[in-house]
mmCIF file of C-alpha atoms in Angstrom:
data_model
loop_
_atom_site.group_PDB
_atom_site.id
_atom_site.type_symbol
_atom_site.label_atom_id
_atom_site.label_comp_id
_atom_site.label_asym_id
_atom_site.label_seq_id
_atom_site.Cartn_x
_atom_site.Cartn_y
_atom_site.Cartn_z
ATOM 1 C CA MET A 1 -106.883 -32.130 -8.444
ATOM 2 C CA THR A 2 -103.556 -31.814 -10.134
ATOM 3 C CA VAL A 3 -102.805 -28.926 -12.398
ATOM 4 C CA ARG A 4 -103.934 -25.627 -10.835
ATOM 5 C CA LEU A 5 -102.737 -22.961 -13.177
ATOM 6 C CA PRO A 6 -104.593 -19.649 -13.229
ATOM 7 C CA VAL A 7 -106.045 -18.426 -16.500
ATOM 8 C CA ALA A 8 -103.131 -16.232 -17.514
ATOM 9 C CA SER A 9 -100.335 -18.624 -16.675
ATOM 10 C CA LEU A 10 -99.137 -21.461 -18.919
ATOM 11 C CA ALA A 11 -100.701 -20.360 -22.180
ATOM 12 C CA PRO A 12 -98.904 -21.132 -25.451
ATOM 13 C CA VAL A 13 -95.671 -19.227 -25.874
ATOM 14 C CA THR A 14 -96.160 -15.942 -27.678
ATOM 15 C CA SER A 15 -92.916 -14.210 -26.789
ATOM 16 C CA PRO A 16 -89.608 -15.126 -28.461
ATOM 17 C CA VAL A 17 -87.761 -17.986 -26.854
ATOM 18 C CA ALA A 18 -84.382 -17.142 -28.326
ATOM 19 C CA SER A 19 -83.439 -15.379 -25.091
ATOM 20 C CA LEU A 20 -83.565 -18.682 -23.199
ATOM 21 C CA ALA A 21 -80.035 -19.797 -22.475
ATOM 22 C CA PRO A 22 -79.629 -23.340 -21.159
ATOM 23 C CA VAL A 23 -77.247 -23.919 -18.316
ATOM 24 C CA THR A 24 -74.411 -26.083 -19.539
ATOM 25 C CA SER A 25 -74.701 -28.786 -16.858
ATOM 26 C CA PRO A 26 -77.077 -31.633 -17.806
ATOM 27 C CA VAL A 27 -80.233 -32.481 -15.933
ATOM 28 C CA ALA A 28 -79.390 -34.907 -13.171
ATOM 29 C CA SER A 29 -80.841 -38.376 -12.680
ATOM 30 C CA LEU A 30 -84.609 -38.670 -12.553
ATOM 31 C CA ALA A 31 -84.527 -41.656 -10.193
ATOM 32 C CA PRO A 32 -86.632 -41.606 -7.027
ATOM 33 C CA VAL A 33 -85.318 -39.338 -4.313
ATOM 34 C CA THR A 34 -83.248 -40.945 -1.599
ATOM 35 C CA SER A 35 -81.942 -37.712 -0.077
ATOM 36 C CA PRO A 36 -82.370 -34.011 -0.873
ATOM 37 C CA VAL A 37 -80.051 -32.650 -3.514
ATOM 38 C CA ALA A 38 -79.113 -29.146 -4.562
ATOM 39 C CA PRO A 39 -81.267 -27.391 -7.189
ATOM 40 C CA ARG A 40 -80.244 -28.278 -10.750
ATOM 41 C CA PRO A 41 -80.452 -25.416 -13.268
ATOM 42 C CA ILE A 42 -81.993 -26.160 -16.678
ATOM 43 C CA LEU A 43 -82.510 -22.818 -18.441
ATOM 44 C CA ARG A 44 -81.578 -19.247 -17.669
ATOM 45 C CA ALA A 45 -82.888 -15.956 -19.067
ATOM 46 C CA GLY A 46 -81.830 -12.649 -17.549
ATOM 47 C CA PRO A 47 -82.843 -12.537 -13.874
ATOM 48 C CA THR A 48 -84.725 -15.857 -13.962
ATOM 49 C CA THR A 49 -83.547 -19.453 -13.882
ATOM 50 C CA VAL A 50 -85.562 -22.644 -14.280
ATOM 51 C CA GLU A 51 -84.379 -25.364 -11.934
ATOM 52 C CA LEU A 52 -85.278 -28.862 -10.785
ATOM 53 C CA THR A 53 -85.299 -29.232 -7.026
ATOM 54 C CA ASP A 54 -86.448 -31.399 -4.181
ATOM 55 C CA ASP A 55 -84.629 -29.388 -1.521
ATOM 56 C CA PRO A 56 -86.903 -29.154 1.563
ATOM 57 C CA HIS A 57 -86.486 -25.375 1.825
ATOM 58 C CA ASP A 58 -87.487 -24.969 -1.824
ATOM 59 C CA VAL A 59 -90.443 -27.324 -1.415
ATOM 60 C CA ALA A 60 -91.718 -25.251 1.515
ATOM 61 C CA GLU A 61 -91.415 -22.079 -0.588
ATOM 62 C CA ILE A 62 -93.256 -23.837 -3.430
ATOM 63 C CA GLN A 63 -96.052 -24.859 -1.075
ATOM 64 C CA ARG A 64 -96.374 -21.271 0.174
ATOM 65 C CA LEU A 65 -96.559 -19.968 -3.399
ATOM 66 C CA ARG A 66 -99.236 -22.502 -4.307
ATOM 67 C CA TYR A 67 -101.287 -21.606 -1.242
ATOM 68 C CA ARG A 68 -101.033 -17.897 -2.020
ATOM 69 C CA VAL A 69 -102.013 -18.302 -5.671
ATOM 70 C CA PHE A 70 -104.922 -20.628 -4.936
ATOM 71 C CA ALA A 71 -106.198 -18.430 -2.108
ATOM 72 C CA ASP A 72 -106.170 -15.337 -4.322
ATOM 73 C CA GLU A 73 -107.540 -16.932 -7.492
ATOM 74 C CA PRO A 74 -111.226 -16.256 -8.262
ATOM 75 C CA GLY A 75 -113.376 -19.361 -8.510
ATOM 76 C CA PHE A 76 -111.335 -21.588 -6.197
ATOM 77 C CA ALA A 77 -112.648 -22.657 -2.789
ATOM 78 C CA ASP A 78 -111.583 -20.827 0.370
ATOM 79 C CA THR A 79 -110.682 -24.115 2.084
ATOM 80 C CA ILE A 80 -107.600 -24.864 -0.042
ATOM 81 C CA GLY A 81 -104.436 -25.662 1.880
ATOM 82 C CA ASP A 82 -103.679 -25.157 5.559
ATOM 83 C CA ALA A 83 -104.839 -21.786 6.856
ATOM 84 C CA ASP A 84 -102.502 -22.050 9.865
ATOM 85 C CA THR A 85 -99.287 -22.795 7.974
ATOM 86 C CA HIS A 86 -100.301 -21.131 4.673
ATOM 87 C CA LEU A 87 -99.042 -24.187 2.807
ATOM 88 C CA ASP A 88 -100.625 -26.245 0.034
ATOM 89 C CA ALA A 89 -99.147 -29.714 0.476
ATOM 90 C CA ASP A 90 -99.976 -33.378 0.036
ATOM 91 C CA ARG A 91 -98.175 -36.712 0.145
ATOM 92 C CA PHE A 92 -97.156 -36.599 -3.537
ATOM 93 C CA ASP A 93 -94.823 -33.629 -3.021
ATOM 94 C CA GLU A 94 -92.104 -35.801 -1.494
ATOM 95 C CA PHE A 95 -92.027 -38.113 -4.535
ATOM 96 C CA CYS A 96 -91.928 -35.399 -7.210
ATOM 97 C CA GLU A 97 -89.205 -33.349 -8.737
ATOM 98 C CA HIS A 98 -90.260 -29.732 -8.614
ATOM 99 C CA LEU A 99 -89.730 -27.481 -11.611
ATOM 100 C CA VAL A 100 -89.293 -23.915 -10.366
ATOM 101 C CA VAL A 101 -88.775 -20.552 -11.982
ATOM 102 C CA ARG A 102 -86.516 -18.604 -9.643
ATOM 103 C CA HIS A 103 -86.141 -14.821 -9.889
ATOM 104 C CA VAL A 104 -82.946 -13.257 -8.596
ATOM 105 C CA ASP A 105 -84.897 -10.719 -6.506
ATOM 106 C CA ASP A 106 -88.285 -12.358 -5.911
ATOM 107 C CA GLY A 107 -87.353 -15.988 -5.274
ATOM 108 C CA ILE A 108 -89.591 -18.733 -6.662
ATOM 109 C CA ILE A 109 -92.213 -17.162 -8.942
ATOM 110 C CA GLY A 110 -93.502 -20.259 -10.732
ATOM 111 C CA CYS A 111 -93.584 -23.992 -10.166
ATOM 112 C CA ALA A 112 -94.933 -27.339 -11.308
ATOM 113 C CA ARG A 113 -94.360 -30.753 -9.813
ATOM 114 C CA LEU A 114 -93.278 -33.605 -12.073
ATOM 115 C CA LEU A 115 -93.705 -37.331 -11.540
ATOM 116 C CA PRO A 116 -91.733 -39.400 -14.090
ATOM 117 C CA PRO A 117 -92.262 -43.169 -14.317
ATOM 118 C CA ALA A 118 -89.815 -44.358 -11.637
ATOM 119 C CA ARG A 119 -91.055 -41.812 -9.135
ATOM 120 C CA ALA A 120 -94.675 -42.658 -9.957
ATOM 121 C CA VAL A 121 -93.951 -46.279 -9.032
ATOM 122 C CA ALA A 122 -92.395 -45.138 -5.751
ATOM 123 C CA ALA A 123 -95.462 -42.972 -5.054
ATOM 124 C CA GLY A 124 -97.848 -45.843 -5.690
ATOM 125 C CA GLY A 125 -99.237 -44.256 -8.851
ATOM 126 C CA TRP A 126 -100.275 -40.891 -10.225
ATOM 127 C CA TYR A 127 -102.218 -38.239 -8.377
ATOM 128 C CA THR A 128 -104.640 -38.438 -11.308
ATOM 129 C CA SER A 129 -105.546 -41.941 -10.130
ATOM 130 C CA THR A 130 -106.992 -40.520 -6.908
ATOM 131 C CA GLU A 131 -109.776 -38.944 -8.976
ATOM 132 C CA PHE A 132 -110.057 -41.253 -11.991
ATOM 133 C CA GLU A 133 -109.919 -44.859 -13.104
ATOM 134 C CA VAL A 134 -107.029 -44.645 -15.571
ATOM 135 C CA ALA A 135 -106.595 -48.255 -16.734
ATOM 136 C CA GLU A 136 -106.700 -47.240 -20.413
ATOM 137 C CA LEU A 137 -103.511 -45.234 -19.854
ATOM 138 C CA ASP A 138 -101.582 -48.228 -18.495
ATOM 139 C CA GLY A 139 -100.007 -48.835 -21.894
ATOM 140 C CA ILE A 140 -98.253 -45.451 -21.884
ATOM 141 C CA ARG A 141 -97.272 -45.191 -18.196
ATOM 142 C CA SER A 142 -93.637 -46.094 -18.830
ATOM 143 C CA ALA A 143 -93.340 -43.167 -21.267
ATOM 144 C CA THR A 144 -95.365 -40.609 -19.305
ATOM 145 C CA VAL A 145 -94.588 -37.757 -16.923
ATOM 146 C CA GLU A 146 -97.431 -36.502 -14.763
ATOM 147 C CA MET A 147 -97.467 -32.743 -14.174
ATOM 148 C CA GLY A 148 -99.434 -31.138 -11.385
ATOM 149 C CA ARG A 149 -99.880 -28.165 -9.073
ATOM 150 C CA ALA A 150 -98.596 -25.681 -11.680
ATOM 151 C CA VAL A 151 -98.827 -22.014 -10.719
ATOM 152 C CA VAL A 152 -97.218 -18.681 -11.558
ATOM 153 C CA ALA A 153 -97.193 -15.686 -9.221
ATOM 154 C CA SER A 154 -99.621 -13.025 -10.411
ATOM 155 C CA ALA A 155 -96.909 -10.378 -10.834
ATOM 156 C CA HIS A 156 -94.977 -12.579 -13.272
ATOM 157 C CA ARG A 157 -97.630 -13.909 -15.651
ATOM 158 C CA GLN A 158 -96.034 -12.579 -18.776
ATOM 159 C CA GLY A 159 -94.749 -14.380 -21.829
ATOM 160 C CA SER A 160 -91.140 -14.791 -20.718
ATOM 161 C CA THR A 161 -92.021 -16.795 -17.615
ATOM 162 C CA THR A 162 -94.416 -18.926 -19.644
ATOM 163 C CA ALA A 163 -91.776 -19.557 -22.310
ATOM 164 C CA LEU A 164 -89.226 -20.644 -19.750
ATOM 165 C CA MET A 165 -91.593 -23.131 -18.151
ATOM 166 C CA TRP A 166 -92.722 -24.725 -21.410
ATOM 167 C CA ALA A 167 -89.184 -24.956 -22.756
ATOM 168 C CA ALA A 168 -87.989 -26.533 -19.528
ATOM 169 C CA LEU A 169 -90.853 -29.034 -19.599
ATOM 170 C CA LEU A 170 -89.876 -30.141 -23.097
ATOM 171 C CA GLN A 171 -86.267 -30.526 -22.032
ATOM 172 C CA TYR A 172 -87.386 -32.510 -18.988
ATOM 173 C CA LEU A 173 -89.381 -34.895 -21.187
ATOM 174 C CA ASP A 174 -86.285 -35.360 -23.349
ATOM 175 C CA GLU A 175 -84.072 -36.131 -20.349
ATOM 176 C CA ALA A 176 -86.677 -38.531 -18.950
ATOM 177 C CA ASP A 177 -87.037 -40.165 -22.403
ATOM 178 C CA CYS A 178 -90.803 -39.712 -22.166
ATOM 179 C CA ARG A 179 -93.301 -39.093 -24.958
ATOM 180 C CA TYR A 180 -96.394 -38.090 -22.978
ATOM 181 C CA LEU A 181 -97.339 -35.407 -20.462
ATOM 182 C CA VAL A 182 -100.473 -36.145 -18.454
ATOM 183 C CA GLY A 183 -102.302 -34.117 -15.853
ATOM 184 C CA CYS A 184 -105.590 -32.670 -14.712
ATOM 185 C CA VAL A 185 -106.736 -29.219 -15.785
ATOM 186 C CA SER A 186 -109.268 -27.452 -13.598
ATOM 187 C CA VAL A 187 -112.385 -25.492 -14.512
ATOM 188 C CA PRO A 188 -113.915 -23.502 -11.617
ATOM 189 C CA ILE A 189 -117.502 -24.405 -10.800
ATOM 190 C CA ASP A 190 -118.292 -20.825 -9.835
ATOM 191 C CA GLY A 191 -118.286 -18.438 -12.768
ATOM 192 C CA PRO A 192 -120.561 -16.489 -15.074
ATOM 193 C CA GLY A 193 -124.098 -17.782 -14.821
ATOM 194 C CA PRO A 194 -125.380 -20.578 -12.579
ATOM 195 C CA ARG A 195 -122.927 -22.772 -10.686
ATOM 196 C CA GLY A 196 -121.623 -25.455 -12.987
ATOM 197 C CA ALA A 197 -122.717 -23.764 -16.219
ATOM 198 C CA THR A 198 -119.153 -23.053 -17.341
ATOM 199 C CA LEU A 199 -118.099 -26.605 -16.490
ATOM 200 C CA ARG A 200 -120.999 -27.968 -18.551
ATOM 201 C CA GLY A 201 -120.119 -25.751 -21.520
ATOM 202 C CA VAL A 202 -116.426 -26.647 -21.420
ATOM 203 C CA ARG A 203 -117.310 -30.343 -21.106
ATOM 204 C CA ASP A 204 -119.492 -30.139 -24.215
ATOM 205 C CA GLU A 205 -116.795 -28.363 -26.251
ATOM 206 C CA LEU A 206 -114.116 -30.872 -25.256
ATOM 207 C CA ARG A 207 -116.363 -33.868 -25.876
ATOM 208 C CA ASP A 208 -117.294 -32.649 -29.347
ATOM 209 C CA HIS A 209 -113.878 -31.500 -30.591
ATOM 210 C CA HIS A 210 -110.933 -32.639 -28.454
ATOM 211 C CA GLN A 211 -111.413 -36.255 -27.377
ATOM 212 C CA ALA A 212 -108.356 -38.444 -26.800
ATOM 213 C CA PRO A 213 -108.088 -42.053 -27.981
ATOM 214 C CA TRP A 214 -108.066 -43.091 -24.310
ATOM 215 C CA GLN A 215 -110.925 -42.766 -21.844
ATOM 216 C CA VAL A 216 -110.630 -42.325 -18.094
ATOM 217 C CA TYR A 217 -113.551 -42.536 -15.711
ATOM 218 C CA PRO A 218 -114.153 -40.394 -12.616
ATOM 219 C CA HIS A 219 -114.522 -42.388 -9.420
ATOM 220 C CA ALA A 220 -117.808 -40.532 -8.865
ATOM 221 C CA ARG A 221 -120.138 -39.025 -11.449
ATOM 222 C CA ALA A 222 -119.637 -35.273 -11.764
ATOM 223 C CA MET A 223 -122.396 -33.441 -9.908
ATOM 224 C CA VAL A 224 -122.794 -29.796 -8.902
ATOM 225 C CA ASP A 225 -125.058 -29.136 -5.926
ATOM 226 C CA GLY A 226 -126.817 -32.443 -6.527
ATOM 227 C CA ARG A 227 -127.305 -31.943 -10.275
ATOM 228 C CA VAL A 228 -125.556 -33.852 -13.055
ATOM 229 C CA LEU A 229 -123.941 -31.701 -15.735
ATOM 230 C CA ASP A 230 -126.549 -32.582 -18.360
ATOM 231 C CA ASP A 231 -129.210 -30.974 -16.143
ATOM 232 C CA ILE A 232 -127.357 -27.635 -16.019
ATOM 233 C CA GLU A 233 -128.001 -25.153 -18.828
ATOM 234 C CA PRO A 234 -124.717 -24.355 -20.613
ATOM 235 C CA PRO A 235 -123.768 -20.792 -21.566
ATOM 236 C CA ASP A 236 -123.815 -19.714 -25.201
ATOM 237 C CA LYS A 237 -120.006 -19.747 -25.146
ATOM 238 C CA ALA A 238 -118.140 -21.140 -22.162
ATOM 239 C CA PRO A 239 -114.890 -19.359 -21.192
ATOM 240 C CA MET A 240 -111.980 -21.774 -21.605
ATOM 241 C CA PRO A 241 -109.331 -21.577 -18.835
ATOM 242 C CA GLY A 242 -105.938 -20.440 -20.063
ATOM 243 C CA LEU A 243 -104.019 -23.622 -19.281
ATOM 244 C CA LEU A 244 -106.606 -25.777 -21.001
ATOM 245 C CA ARG A 245 -106.656 -23.466 -24.011
ATOM 246 C CA GLY A 246 -102.880 -23.670 -24.173
ATOM 247 C CA TYR A 247 -102.830 -27.448 -24.007
ATOM 248 C CA LEU A 248 -105.393 -27.695 -26.803
ATOM 249 C CA ARG A 249 -103.383 -25.385 -29.053
ATOM 250 C CA MET A 250 -100.370 -27.622 -28.512
ATOM 251 C CA GLY A 251 -102.442 -30.592 -29.644
ATOM 252 C CA ALA A 252 -103.340 -32.166 -26.294
ATOM 253 C CA ARG A 253 -106.498 -34.257 -26.006
ATOM 254 C CA VAL A 254 -108.952 -34.762 -23.178
ATOM 255 C CA CYS A 255 -109.798 -38.214 -21.856
ATOM 256 C CA GLY A 256 -113.523 -38.094 -21.196
ATOM 257 C CA GLU A 257 -115.791 -36.721 -18.477
ATOM 258 C CA PRO A 258 -114.562 -34.500 -15.630
ATOM 259 C CA ALA A 259 -114.359 -35.317 -11.950
ATOM 260 C CA VAL A 260 -115.548 -32.771 -9.402
ATOM 261 C CA ASP A 261 -112.990 -31.827 -6.753
ATOM 262 C CA ASP A 262 -115.025 -30.628 -3.786
ATOM 263 C CA VAL A 263 -111.960 -29.316 -1.933
ATOM 264 C CA PHE A 264 -111.013 -26.913 -4.721
ATOM 265 C CA ASP A 265 -114.615 -26.510 -5.993
ATOM 266 C CA VAL A 266 -113.540 -27.250 -9.558
ATOM 267 C CA GLY A 267 -114.098 -29.808 -12.277
ATOM 268 C CA ASP A 268 -110.953 -31.637 -13.400
ATOM 269 C CA PHE A 269 -110.324 -32.930 -16.924
ATOM 270 C CA VAL A 270 -107.518 -35.376 -17.690
ATOM 271 C CA THR A 271 -105.368 -34.154 -20.573
ATOM 272 C CA VAL A 272 -102.677 -36.052 -22.462
ATOM 273 C CA LEU A 273 -100.101 -34.314 -24.634
ATOM 274 C CA ASP A 274 -98.457 -36.719 -27.085
ATOM 275 C CA ARG A 275 -95.304 -35.069 -28.384
ATOM 276 C CA GLU A 276 -95.417 -37.168 -31.557
ATOM 277 C CA ARG A 277 -99.020 -36.278 -32.386
ATOM 278 C CA GLY A 278 -99.319 -32.756 -31.046
ATOM 279 C CA ASN A 279 -99.130 -29.443 -32.858
ATOM 280 C CA ARG A 280 -95.870 -30.276 -34.608
ATOM 281 C CA ARG A 281 -95.231 -26.771 -35.871
ATOM 282 C CA TYR A 282 -95.446 -25.241 -32.417
ATOM 283 C CA LEU A 283 -93.623 -28.009 -30.581
ATOM 284 C CA GLU A 284 -90.848 -28.218 -33.165
ATOM 285 C CA ARG A 285 -90.345 -24.452 -33.082
ATOM 286 C CA LEU A 286 -89.963 -24.490 -29.328
ATOM 287 C CA GLN A 287 -87.749 -27.571 -29.364
ATOM 288 C CA ALA A 288 -85.574 -26.098 -32.115
ATOM 289 C CA ALA A 289 -85.051 -22.959 -30.067
ATOM 290 C CA VAL A 290 -83.956 -24.970 -27.044
ATOM 291 C CA THR A 291 -81.669 -27.170 -29.168
ATOM 292 C CA ARG A 292 -80.127 -24.154 -30.887
ATOM 293 C CA LEU A 293 -79.422 -22.504 -27.574
ATOM 294 C CA ALA A 294 -77.833 -25.676 -26.267
ATOM 295 C CA VAL A 295 -75.308 -25.425 -29.104
ATOM 296 C CA ASP A 296 -74.854 -21.679 -29.193
ATOM 297 C CA GLY A 297 -74.654 -21.081 -25.449
ATOM 298 C CA HIS A 298 -75.971 -18.035 -23.636
ATOM 299 C CA ARG A 299 -77.581 -15.306 -25.693
#
């Protein structure tokens, strides 16, 4: 499992982004971490700042936020994270740069971990590879950032937080000189109707309308309680999770069948956003806003 964003979180930007003021210092090197460094601001809007960090204190706060969001989110398993420490952590955290939205009063209110090419090599590959055979993506690895474990605190799931995160992600891709954003998007197995019905319905919709030119293959065939998806009756209209809906509106594509993550009790789909073949109107509008602000300074 990689991207774990609740339904209301990283949807397409609907609020104006003109209030996003980039911090004047450039994003620092994206080379693999050799020692912790201070947080590096990217964008600022009012009481919130988007930063890149691998500071151990920040990473611990990120892991607490992820645990809290996952534990409270309907449809996710109760076994997520460490119940003693209240942390959601794995070995990939130490290799990633962590994108955080920091509120002046509330601390870190949103986060996503980012694994650009050099760091992916240091980590021994993508997290996505732990669930899928991804050989067809080998040709784009050197131009790809993997995003994962993206969450926003429930009290801050409004358009401004979403806008900051998406704008910062685009700027990060620019600084990393990367064209693609890859990651897994989760669909809870529990939901309206029988277990797995929503996953089956979403799978059918993606297969019919949003297939990528690349195919990945789950290490194990997706099964829910011993049944393959084709044996589960789909709903008339499957509810599409917010992050997945947002990716599709931006022009992202899905690379084949899902994998079932038994720890999170979700089905994961691999998505690839190609900045050169996505929803150009949306992406260019967001990029233009960030570029304009970089010239004009704080608004």
